[in-house]
Amino acid sequence: VQLVESGGGLVQAGGSLRISCAASGFSFDDHALGWFRQAPGKEREGVSCISTSDETTFYDGSVKGRFRISTDNAKNTLYLQMNSLLPEDTGVYYCAAFATIATASPCMSPADFADRSYWGKGTLVTVSS
């Protein structure tokens, strides 16, 4: 199983960026996929998750209305479109896959799914003010 993030970079506040996560070694079926981020000096937090079974989504309140999560099941790829970026969106963004049909729970409590999750190594997003 492999998850590889790409698309991170430096962007000015108010700008947009789309990051991707290419998955291999498992089927997207009946999984929850998510984006998490870790800012310098802070704990990793859930940003957004999506269920591949019914496409229900979850967004953290800090990104709701600005970010959009999506999948391309044919390409086994997860995306996060980030608009109206803020300096506080800066951090390393990780994608993860969870063997569950739940959507919000893996985003809010990923540790509860530690025995059935896969993680990428992250891509850095830096938003300048």
mmCIF file of N, CA and C in Angstrom:
data_model
loop_
_atom_site.group_PDB
_atom_site.id
_atom_site.type_symbol
_atom_site.label_atom_id
_atom_site.label_comp_id
_atom_site.label_asym_id
_atom_site.label_seq_id
_atom_site.Cartn_x
_atom_site.Cartn_y
_atom_site.Cartn_z
ATOM 1 N N VAL A 1 0.855 -1.191 0.000
ATOM 2 C CA VAL A 1 0.000 0.000 0.000
ATOM 3 C C VAL A 1 0.888 1.236 0.000
ATOM 4 N N GLN A 2 0.524 2.172 -0.853
ATOM 5 C CA GLN A 2 1.309 3.402 -0.948
ATOM 6 C C GLN A 2 0.395 4.579 -1.214
ATOM 7 N N LEU A 3 0.622 5.667 -0.481
ATOM 8 C CA LEU A 3 -0.077 6.928 -0.698
ATOM 9 C C LEU A 3 0.983 7.989 -0.916
ATOM 10 N N VAL A 4 0.897 8.689 -2.043
ATOM 11 C CA VAL A 4 1.913 9.679 -2.382
ATOM 12 C C VAL A 4 1.248 11.011 -2.674
ATOM 13 N N GLU A 5 1.532 11.991 -1.816
ATOM 14 C CA GLU A 5 0.974 13.334 -1.992
ATOM 15 C C GLU A 5 1.841 14.151 -2.946
ATOM 16 N N SER A 6 1.196 15.097 -3.626
ATOM 17 C CA SER A 6 1.920 16.026 -4.493
ATOM 18 C C SER A 6 1.122 17.307 -4.623
ATOM 19 N N GLY A 7 1.774 18.350 -5.141
ATOM 20 C CA GLY A 7 1.088 19.593 -5.424
ATOM 21 C C GLY A 7 1.273 20.694 -4.398
ATOM 22 N N GLY A 8 1.975 20.397 -3.320
ATOM 23 C CA GLY A 8 2.215 21.438 -2.333
ATOM 24 C C GLY A 8 3.143 22.513 -2.869
ATOM 25 N N GLY A 9 3.221 23.621 -2.153
ATOM 26 C CA GLY A 9 4.096 24.697 -2.576
ATOM 27 C C GLY A 9 3.823 25.965 -1.817
ATOM 28 N N LEU A 10 4.358 27.055 -2.338
ATOM 29 C CA LEU A 10 4.212 28.371 -1.729
ATOM 30 C C LEU A 10 3.157 29.159 -2.485
ATOM 31 N N VAL A 11 2.228 29.729 -1.756
ATOM 32 C CA VAL A 11 1.160 30.509 -2.364
ATOM 33 C C VAL A 11 0.864 31.710 -1.474
ATOM 34 N N GLN A 12 0.433 32.796 -2.080
ATOM 35 C CA GLN A 12 0.081 33.977 -1.296
ATOM 36 C C GLN A 12 -1.298 33.821 -0.679
ATOM 37 N N ALA A 13 -1.508 34.508 0.404
ATOM 38 C CA ALA A 13 -2.817 34.502 1.047
ATOM 39 C C ALA A 13 -3.872 34.959 0.042
ATOM 40 N N GLY A 14 -5.009 34.265 0.069
ATOM 41 C CA GLY A 14 -6.071 34.543 -0.893
ATOM 42 C C GLY A 14 -5.985 33.712 -2.147
ATOM 43 N N GLY A 15 -4.878 33.027 -2.333
ATOM 44 C CA GLY A 15 -4.684 32.213 -3.516
ATOM 45 C C GLY A 15 -5.272 30.819 -3.386
ATOM 46 N N SER A 16 -5.055 30.021 -4.417
ATOM 47 C CA SER A 16 -5.596 28.665 -4.472
ATOM 48 C C SER A 16 -4.494 27.662 -4.776
ATOM 49 N N LEU A 17 -4.752 26.441 -4.364
ATOM 50 C CA LEU A 17 -3.812 25.347 -4.608
ATOM 51 C C LEU A 17 -4.603 24.048 -4.590
ATOM 52 N N ARG A 18 -4.220 23.105 -5.460
ATOM 53 C CA ARG A 18 -4.830 21.781 -5.417
ATOM 54 C C ARG A 18 -3.743 20.754 -5.155
ATOM 55 N N ILE A 19 -3.931 19.984 -4.118
ATOM 56 C CA ILE A 19 -3.000 18.909 -3.814
ATOM 57 C C ILE A 19 -3.649 17.568 -4.133
ATOM 58 N N SER A 20 -2.805 16.601 -4.465
ATOM 59 C CA SER A 20 -3.271 15.293 -4.897
ATOM 60 C C SER A 20 -2.633 14.195 -4.071
ATOM 61 N N CYS A 21 -3.294 13.058 -4.058
ATOM 62 C CA CYS A 21 -2.764 11.885 -3.359
ATOM 63 C C CYS A 21 -3.025 10.670 -4.244
ATOM 64 N N ALA A 22 -1.962 10.106 -4.780
ATOM 65 C CA ALA A 22 -2.078 8.914 -5.613
ATOM 66 C C ALA A 22 -1.945 7.674 -4.743
ATOM 67 N N ALA A 23 -2.944 6.812 -4.813
ATOM 68 C CA ALA A 23 -2.968 5.604 -3.983
ATOM 69 C C ALA A 23 -2.743 4.358 -4.823
ATOM 70 N N SER A 24 -2.079 3.403 -4.247
ATOM 71 C CA SER A 24 -1.866 2.128 -4.929
ATOM 72 C C SER A 24 -1.801 1.011 -3.900
ATOM 73 N N GLY A 25 -2.103 -0.191 -4.347
ATOM 74 C CA GLY A 25 -2.002 -1.352 -3.473
ATOM 75 C C GLY A 25 -3.271 -1.711 -2.730
ATOM 76 N N PHE A 26 -4.332 -0.948 -2.921
ATOM 77 C CA PHE A 26 -5.613 -1.287 -2.314
ATOM 78 C C PHE A 26 -6.728 -0.653 -3.147
ATOM 79 N N SER A 27 -7.936 -1.155 -2.945
ATOM 80 C CA SER A 27 -9.096 -0.619 -3.650
ATOM 81 C C SER A 27 -9.725 0.503 -2.849
ATOM 82 N N PHE A 28 -10.196 1.523 -3.548
ATOM 83 C CA PHE A 28 -10.878 2.631 -2.879
ATOM 84 C C PHE A 28 -12.213 2.198 -2.260
ATOM 85 N N ASP A 29 -12.763 1.101 -2.744
ATOM 86 C CA ASP A 29 -14.089 0.678 -2.297
ATOM 87 C C ASP A 29 -14.153 0.567 -0.775
ATOM 88 N N ASP A 30 -15.264 1.097 -0.213
ATOM 89 C CA ASP A 30 -15.542 0.957 1.217
ATOM 90 C C ASP A 30 -14.414 1.482 2.099
ATOM 91 N N HIS A 31 -13.820 2.565 1.684
ATOM 92 C CA HIS A 31 -12.824 3.241 2.495
ATOM 93 C C HIS A 31 -13.238 4.688 2.732
ATOM 94 N N ALA A 32 -12.748 5.236 3.799
ATOM 95 C CA ALA A 32 -12.791 6.676 3.998
ATOM 96 C C ALA A 32 -11.402 7.208 3.677
ATOM 97 N N LEU A 33 -11.380 8.300 2.941
ATOM 98 C CA LEU A 33 -10.110 8.928 2.576
ATOM 99 C C LEU A 33 -10.105 10.335 3.164
ATOM 100 N N GLY A 34 -8.938 10.770 3.591
ATOM 101 C CA GLY A 34 -8.924 12.065 4.227
ATOM 102 C C GLY A 34 -7.629 12.831 4.068
ATOM 103 N N TRP A 35 -7.739 14.115 4.339
ATOM 104 C CA TRP A 35 -6.596 15.012 4.388
ATOM 105 C C TRP A 35 -6.425 15.517 5.819
ATOM 106 N N PHE A 36 -5.191 15.498 6.265
ATOM 107 C CA PHE A 36 -4.833 15.980 7.587
ATOM 108 C C PHE A 36 -3.677 16.961 7.426
ATOM 109 N N ARG A 37 -3.520 17.842 8.386
ATOM 110 C CA ARG A 37 -2.396 18.772 8.287
ATOM 111 C C ARG A 37 -1.765 18.954 9.655
ATOM 112 N N GLN A 38 -0.490 19.279 9.600
ATOM 113 C CA GLN A 38 0.236 19.559 10.834
ATOM 114 C C GLN A 38 1.026 20.841 10.652
ATOM 115 N N ALA A 39 0.638 21.841 11.424
ATOM 116 C CA ALA A 39 1.350 23.120 11.403
ATOM 117 C C ALA A 39 2.555 23.034 12.337
ATOM 118 N N PRO A 40 3.557 23.875 12.110
ATOM 119 C CA PRO A 40 4.738 23.853 12.984
ATOM 120 C C PRO A 40 4.362 24.023 14.447
ATOM 121 N N GLY A 41 4.823 23.108 15.278
ATOM 122 C CA GLY A 41 4.572 23.210 16.704
ATOM 123 C C GLY A 41 3.186 22.788 17.146
ATOM 124 N N LYS A 42 2.384 22.263 16.227
ATOM 125 C CA LYS A 42 1.020 21.867 16.573
ATOM 126 C C LYS A 42 0.799 20.391 16.253
ATOM 127 N N GLU A 43 -0.261 19.870 16.817
ATOM 128 C CA GLU A 43 -0.620 18.483 16.545
ATOM 129 C C GLU A 43 -1.288 18.371 15.170
ATOM 130 N N ARG A 44 -1.214 17.164 14.622
ATOM 131 C CA ARG A 44 -1.884 16.922 13.355
ATOM 132 C C ARG A 44 -3.395 16.987 13.551
ATOM 133 N N GLU A 45 -4.111 17.579 12.600
ATOM 134 C CA GLU A 45 -5.552 17.722 12.708
ATOM 135 C C GLU A 45 -6.217 17.285 11.404
ATOM 136 N N GLY A 46 -7.441 16.816 11.534
ATOM 137 C CA GLY A 46 -8.206 16.422 10.365
ATOM 138 C C GLY A 46 -8.742 17.640 9.646
ATOM 139 N N VAL A 47 -8.570 17.679 8.338
ATOM 140 C CA VAL A 47 -9.049 18.789 7.521
ATOM 141 C C VAL A 47 -10.353 18.414 6.826
ATOM 142 N N SER A 48 -10.334 17.282 6.132
ATOM 143 C CA SER A 48 -11.511 16.862 5.383
ATOM 144 C C SER A 48 -11.424 15.377 5.085
ATOM 145 N N CYS A 49 -12.565 14.713 5.094
ATOM 146 C CA CYS A 49 -12.633 13.289 4.769
ATOM 147 C C CYS A 49 -13.814 13.027 3.846
ATOM 148 N N ILE A 50 -13.716 11.943 3.101
ATOM 149 C CA ILE A 50 -14.774 11.559 2.172
ATOM 150 C C ILE A 50 -14.932 10.048 2.198
ATOM 151 N N SER A 51 -16.183 9.623 2.116
ATOM 152 C CA SER A 51 -16.461 8.193 2.047
ATOM 153 C C SER A 51 -16.551 7.776 0.579
ATOM 154 N N THR A 52 -15.852 6.737 0.214
ATOM 155 C CA THR A 52 -15.923 6.284 -1.173
ATOM 156 C C THR A 52 -17.207 5.512 -1.447
ATOM 157 N N SER A 53 -17.899 5.083 -0.389
ATOM 158 C CA SER A 53 -19.113 4.286 -0.596
ATOM 159 C C SER A 53 -20.304 5.156 -0.989
ATOM 160 N N ASP A 54 -20.419 6.343 -0.365
ATOM 161 C CA ASP A 54 -21.570 7.185 -0.695
ATOM 162 C C ASP A 54 -21.194 8.645 -0.925
ATOM 163 N N GLU A 55 -19.871 8.913 -0.941
ATOM 164 C CA GLU A 55 -19.342 10.253 -1.212
ATOM 165 C C GLU A 55 -19.771 11.302 -0.184
ATOM 166 N N THR A 56 -20.179 10.883 1.003
ATOM 167 C CA THR A 56 -20.427 11.867 2.049
ATOM 168 C C THR A 56 -19.087 12.483 2.458
ATOM 169 N N THR A 57 -19.135 13.740 2.841
ATOM 170 C CA THR A 57 -17.911 14.461 3.173
ATOM 171 C C THR A 57 -17.983 15.066 4.562
ATOM 172 N N PHE A 58 -16.823 15.326 5.100
ATOM 173 C CA PHE A 58 -16.682 16.008 6.372
ATOM 174 C C PHE A 58 -15.615 17.078 6.195
ATOM 175 N N TYR A 59 -15.883 18.251 6.744
ATOM 176 C CA TYR A 59 -14.911 19.343 6.709
ATOM 177 C C TYR A 59 -14.748 19.908 8.109
ATOM 178 N N ASP A 60 -13.517 20.181 8.479
ATOM 179 C CA ASP A 60 -13.289 20.921 9.710
ATOM 180 C C ASP A 60 -13.858 22.323 9.528
ATOM 181 N N GLY A 61 -14.347 22.888 10.607
ATOM 182 C CA GLY A 61 -14.973 24.203 10.537
ATOM 183 C C GLY A 61 -14.066 25.290 9.990
ATOM 184 N N SER A 62 -12.759 25.143 10.190
ATOM 185 C CA SER A 62 -11.826 26.172 9.757
ATOM 186 C C SER A 62 -11.659 26.223 8.230
ATOM 187 N N VAL A 63 -12.073 25.172 7.524
ATOM 188 C CA VAL A 63 -11.891 25.143 6.072
ATOM 189 C C VAL A 63 -13.209 25.045 5.312
ATOM 190 N N LYS A 64 -14.300 24.865 6.050
ATOM 191 C CA LYS A 64 -15.596 24.705 5.389
ATOM 192 C C LYS A 64 -15.904 25.922 4.528
ATOM 193 N N GLY A 65 -16.308 25.665 3.290
ATOM 194 C CA GLY A 65 -16.614 26.750 2.365
ATOM 195 C C GLY A 65 -15.420 27.213 1.555
ATOM 196 N N ARG A 66 -14.208 26.808 1.956
ATOM 197 C CA ARG A 66 -13.005 27.212 1.220
ATOM 198 C C ARG A 66 -12.322 26.024 0.549
ATOM 199 N N PHE A 67 -12.387 24.858 1.164
ATOM 200 C CA PHE A 67 -11.731 23.659 0.637
ATOM 201 C C PHE A 67 -12.784 22.699 0.102
ATOM 202 N N ARG A 68 -12.368 21.886 -0.883
ATOM 203 C CA ARG A 68 -13.253 20.868 -1.442
ATOM 204 C C ARG A 68 -12.469 19.580 -1.666
ATOM 205 N N ILE A 69 -12.968 18.506 -1.089
ATOM 206 C CA ILE A 69 -12.334 17.195 -1.245
ATOM 207 C C ILE A 69 -13.048 16.422 -2.343
ATOM 208 N N SER A 70 -12.288 15.666 -3.122
ATOM 209 C CA SER A 70 -12.897 14.874 -4.184
ATOM 210 C C SER A 70 -12.005 13.679 -4.504
ATOM 211 N N THR A 71 -12.578 12.741 -5.228
ATOM 212 C CA THR A 71 -11.813 11.564 -5.637
ATOM 213 C C THR A 71 -12.020 11.292 -7.124
ATOM 214 N N ASP A 72 -11.041 10.654 -7.710
ATOM 215 C CA ASP A 72 -11.168 10.090 -9.053
ATOM 216 C C ASP A 72 -10.909 8.600 -8.865
ATOM 217 N N ASN A 73 -11.976 7.845 -8.722
ATOM 218 C CA ASN A 73 -11.830 6.424 -8.404
ATOM 219 C C ASN A 73 -11.131 5.657 -9.521
ATOM 220 N N ALA A 74 -11.320 6.091 -10.758
ATOM 221 C CA ALA A 74 -10.664 5.407 -11.878
ATOM 222 C C ALA A 74 -9.143 5.544 -11.794
ATOM 223 N N LYS A 75 -8.701 6.654 -11.223
ATOM 224 C CA LYS A 75 -7.259 6.900 -11.106
ATOM 225 C C LYS A 75 -6.737 6.621 -9.701
ATOM 226 N N ASN A 76 -7.639 6.167 -8.801
ATOM 227 C CA ASN A 76 -7.241 5.961 -7.402
ATOM 228 C C ASN A 76 -6.520 7.184 -6.843
ATOM 229 N N THR A 77 -7.116 8.336 -7.062
ATOM 230 C CA THR A 77 -6.490 9.589 -6.648
ATOM 231 C C THR A 77 -7.461 10.422 -5.830
ATOM 232 N N LEU A 78 -6.945 11.003 -4.778
ATOM 233 C CA LEU A 78 -7.691 11.891 -3.889
ATOM 234 C C LEU A 78 -7.183 13.308 -4.102
ATOM 235 N N TYR A 79 -8.090 14.274 -4.086
ATOM 236 C CA TYR A 79 -7.711 15.673 -4.290
ATOM 237 C C TYR A 79 -8.220 16.540 -3.133
ATOM 238 N N LEU A 80 -7.558 17.659 -2.964
ATOM 239 C CA LEU A 80 -8.054 18.700 -2.067
ATOM 240 C C LEU A 80 -7.849 20.034 -2.772
ATOM 241 N N GLN A 81 -8.949 20.642 -3.163
ATOM 242 C CA GLN A 81 -8.904 21.976 -3.762
ATOM 243 C C GLN A 81 -9.004 22.996 -2.635
ATOM 244 N N MET A 82 -8.003 23.843 -2.536
ATOM 245 C CA MET A 82 -7.947 24.821 -1.450
ATOM 246 C C MET A 82 -8.026 26.221 -2.033
ATOM 247 N N ASN A 83 -9.068 26.951 -1.666
ATOM 248 C CA ASN A 83 -9.268 28.314 -2.132
ATOM 249 C C ASN A 83 -9.218 29.283 -0.958
ATOM 250 N N SER A 84 -9.058 30.546 -1.276
ATOM 251 C CA SER A 84 -9.016 31.600 -0.242
ATOM 252 C C SER A 84 -8.080 31.210 0.896
ATOM 253 N N LEU A 85 -6.909 30.807 0.527
ATOM 254 C CA LEU A 85 -5.958 30.303 1.525
ATOM 255 C C LEU A 85 -5.531 31.388 2.501
ATOM 256 N N LEU A 86 -5.322 30.977 3.736
ATOM 257 C CA LEU A 86 -4.914 31.854 4.827
ATOM 258 C C LEU A 86 -3.544 31.417 5.342
ATOM 259 N N PRO A 87 -2.787 32.318 5.928
ATOM 260 C CA PRO A 87 -1.493 31.911 6.495
ATOM 261 C C PRO A 87 -1.624 30.757 7.490
ATOM 262 N N GLU A 88 -2.728 30.709 8.211
ATOM 263 C CA GLU A 88 -2.916 29.626 9.183
ATOM 264 C C GLU A 88 -3.208 28.275 8.526
ATOM 265 N N ASP A 89 -3.346 28.239 7.202
ATOM 266 C CA ASP A 89 -3.482 26.964 6.504
ATOM 267 C C ASP A 89 -2.115 26.325 6.247
ATOM 268 N N THR A 90 -1.056 27.034 6.569
ATOM 269 C CA THR A 90 0.297 26.514 6.376
ATOM 270 C C THR A 90 0.533 25.252 7.183
ATOM 271 N N GLY A 91 1.164 24.272 6.551
ATOM 272 C CA GLY A 91 1.499 23.041 7.254
ATOM 273 C C GLY A 91 1.826 21.927 6.281
ATOM 274 N N VAL A 92 2.180 20.804 6.827
ATOM 275 C CA VAL A 92 2.380 19.605 6.018
ATOM 276 C C VAL A 92 1.041 18.892 5.912
ATOM 277 N N TYR A 93 0.615 18.633 4.703
ATOM 278 C CA TYR A 93 -0.670 17.989 4.456
ATOM 279 C C TYR A 93 -0.440 16.515 4.134
ATOM 280 N N TYR A 94 -1.126 15.663 4.881
ATOM 281 C CA TYR A 94 -1.018 14.228 4.722
ATOM 282 C C TYR A 94 -2.339 13.660 4.222
ATOM 283 N N CYS A 95 -2.271 12.682 3.342
ATOM 284 C CA CYS A 95 -3.488 11.957 3.000
ATOM 285 C C CYS A 95 -3.469 10.616 3.717
ATOM 286 N N ALA A 96 -4.655 10.111 3.961
ATOM 287 C CA ALA A 96 -4.797 8.848 4.678
ATOM 288 C C ALA A 96 -5.993 8.085 4.156
ATOM 289 N N ALA A 97 -5.931 6.778 4.291
ATOM 290 C CA ALA A 97 -7.043 5.918 3.921
ATOM 291 C C ALA A 97 -7.393 5.040 5.112
ATOM 292 N N PHE A 98 -8.671 4.898 5.364
ATOM 293 C CA PHE A 98 -9.164 4.128 6.503
ATOM 294 C C PHE A 98 -10.139 3.067 6.002
ATOM 295 N N ALA A 99 -9.971 1.844 6.495
ATOM 296 C CA ALA A 99 -10.868 0.757 6.097
ATOM 297 C C ALA A 99 -12.147 0.850 6.906
ATOM 298 N N THR A 100 -12.971 1.829 6.569
ATOM 299 C CA THR A 100 -14.246 2.047 7.226
ATOM 300 C C THR A 100 -15.130 2.844 6.285
ATOM 301 N N ILE A 101 -16.444 2.682 6.460
ATOM 302 C CA ILE A 101 -17.363 3.489 5.655
ATOM 303 C C ILE A 101 -17.750 4.769 6.399
ATOM 304 N N ALA A 102 -17.292 4.900 7.646
ATOM 305 C CA ALA A 102 -17.560 6.136 8.377
ATOM 306 C C ALA A 102 -16.792 7.278 7.723
ATOM 307 N N THR A 103 -17.272 8.492 7.919
ATOM 308 C CA THR A 103 -16.634 9.644 7.290
ATOM 309 C C THR A 103 -16.081 10.623 8.325
ATOM 310 N N ALA A 104 -16.930 11.070 9.227
ATOM 311 C CA ALA A 104 -16.494 12.074 10.197
ATOM 312 C C ALA A 104 -15.546 11.484 11.239
ATOM 313 N N SER A 105 -15.825 10.278 11.687
ATOM 314 C CA SER A 105 -15.040 9.691 12.782
ATOM 315 C C SER A 105 -13.553 9.587 12.463
ATOM 316 N N PRO A 106 -13.169 9.090 11.286
ATOM 317 C CA PRO A 106 -11.726 9.012 11.019
ATOM 318 C C PRO A 106 -11.073 10.383 10.990
ATOM 319 N N CYS A 107 -11.808 11.404 10.554
ATOM 320 C CA CYS A 107 -11.258 12.747 10.507
ATOM 321 C C CYS A 107 -11.049 13.299 11.916
ATOM 322 N N MET A 108 -11.993 13.039 12.786
ATOM 323 C CA MET A 108 -11.929 13.619 14.130
ATOM 324 C C MET A 108 -11.081 12.790 15.079
ATOM 325 N N SER A 109 -11.069 11.476 14.883
ATOM 326 C CA SER A 109 -10.320 10.594 15.790
ATOM 327 C C SER A 109 -9.562 9.537 15.012
ATOM 328 N N PRO A 110 -8.577 9.918 14.230
ATOM 329 C CA PRO A 110 -7.859 8.943 13.416
ATOM 330 C C PRO A 110 -7.177 7.858 14.234
ATOM 331 N N ALA A 111 -6.816 8.150 15.461
ATOM 332 C CA ALA A 111 -6.154 7.147 16.304
ATOM 333 C C ALA A 111 -7.054 5.940 16.560
ATOM 334 N N ASP A 112 -8.367 6.161 16.537
ATOM 335 C CA ASP A 112 -9.304 5.045 16.746
ATOM 336 C C ASP A 112 -9.267 4.047 15.591
ATOM 337 N N PHE A 113 -8.677 4.450 14.481
ATOM 338 C CA PHE A 113 -8.611 3.593 13.301
ATOM 339 C C PHE A 113 -7.167 3.223 12.964
ATOM 340 N N ALA A 114 -6.286 3.311 13.962
ATOM 341 C CA ALA A 114 -4.861 3.126 13.723
ATOM 342 C C ALA A 114 -4.531 1.753 13.134
ATOM 343 N N ASP A 115 -5.342 0.751 13.494
ATOM 344 C CA ASP A 115 -5.040 -0.608 13.049
ATOM 345 C C ASP A 115 -5.529 -0.887 11.634
ATOM 346 N N ARG A 116 -6.188 0.074 11.024
ATOM 347 C CA ARG A 116 -6.721 -0.128 9.673
ATOM 348 C C ARG A 116 -6.623 1.160 8.867
ATOM 349 N N SER A 117 -5.456 1.753 8.918
ATOM 350 C CA SER A 117 -5.249 2.997 8.191
ATOM 351 C C SER A 117 -3.894 3.003 7.492
ATOM 352 N N TYR A 118 -3.818 3.776 6.438
ATOM 353 C CA TYR A 118 -2.579 3.968 5.690
ATOM 354 C C TYR A 118 -2.348 5.472 5.561
ATOM 355 N N TRP A 119 -1.075 5.866 5.586
ATOM 356 C CA TRP A 119 -0.746 7.292 5.545
ATOM 357 C C TRP A 119 0.335 7.575 4.516
ATOM 358 N N GLY A 120 0.241 8.741 3.889
ATOM 359 C CA GLY A 120 1.312 9.216 3.038
ATOM 360 C C GLY A 120 2.349 9.953 3.856
ATOM 361 N N LYS A 121 3.390 10.429 3.178
ATOM 362 C CA LYS A 121 4.493 11.101 3.869
ATOM 363 C C LYS A 121 4.327 12.607 3.919
ATOM 364 N N GLY A 122 3.334 13.136 3.212
ATOM 365 C CA GLY A 122 3.013 14.543 3.326
ATOM 366 C C GLY A 122 3.572 15.423 2.228
ATOM 367 N N THR A 123 2.906 16.568 2.043
ATOM 368 C CA THR A 123 3.374 17.600 1.120
ATOM 369 C C THR A 123 3.218 18.943 1.822
ATOM 370 N N LEU A 124 4.208 19.795 1.696
ATOM 371 C CA LEU A 124 4.230 21.055 2.426
ATOM 372 C C LEU A 124 3.483 22.142 1.666
ATOM 373 N N VAL A 125 2.575 22.789 2.376
ATOM 374 C CA VAL A 125 1.853 23.942 1.845
ATOM 375 C C VAL A 125 2.223 25.155 2.704
ATOM 376 N N THR A 126 2.712 26.187 2.066
ATOM 377 C CA THR A 126 3.091 27.400 2.771
ATOM 378 C C THR A 126 2.305 28.555 2.189
ATOM 379 N N VAL A 127 1.566 29.249 3.060
ATOM 380 C CA VAL A 127 0.769 30.390 2.634
ATOM 381 C C VAL A 127 1.406 31.642 3.229
ATOM 382 N N SER A 128 1.844 32.532 2.360
ATOM 383 C CA SER A 128 2.498 33.754 2.822
ATOM 384 C C SER A 128 1.474 34.882 2.959
ATOM 385 N N SER A 129 1.734 35.742 3.933
ATOM 386 C CA SER A 129 0.795 36.853 4.175
ATOM 387 C C SER A 129 1.152 38.074 3.344
#
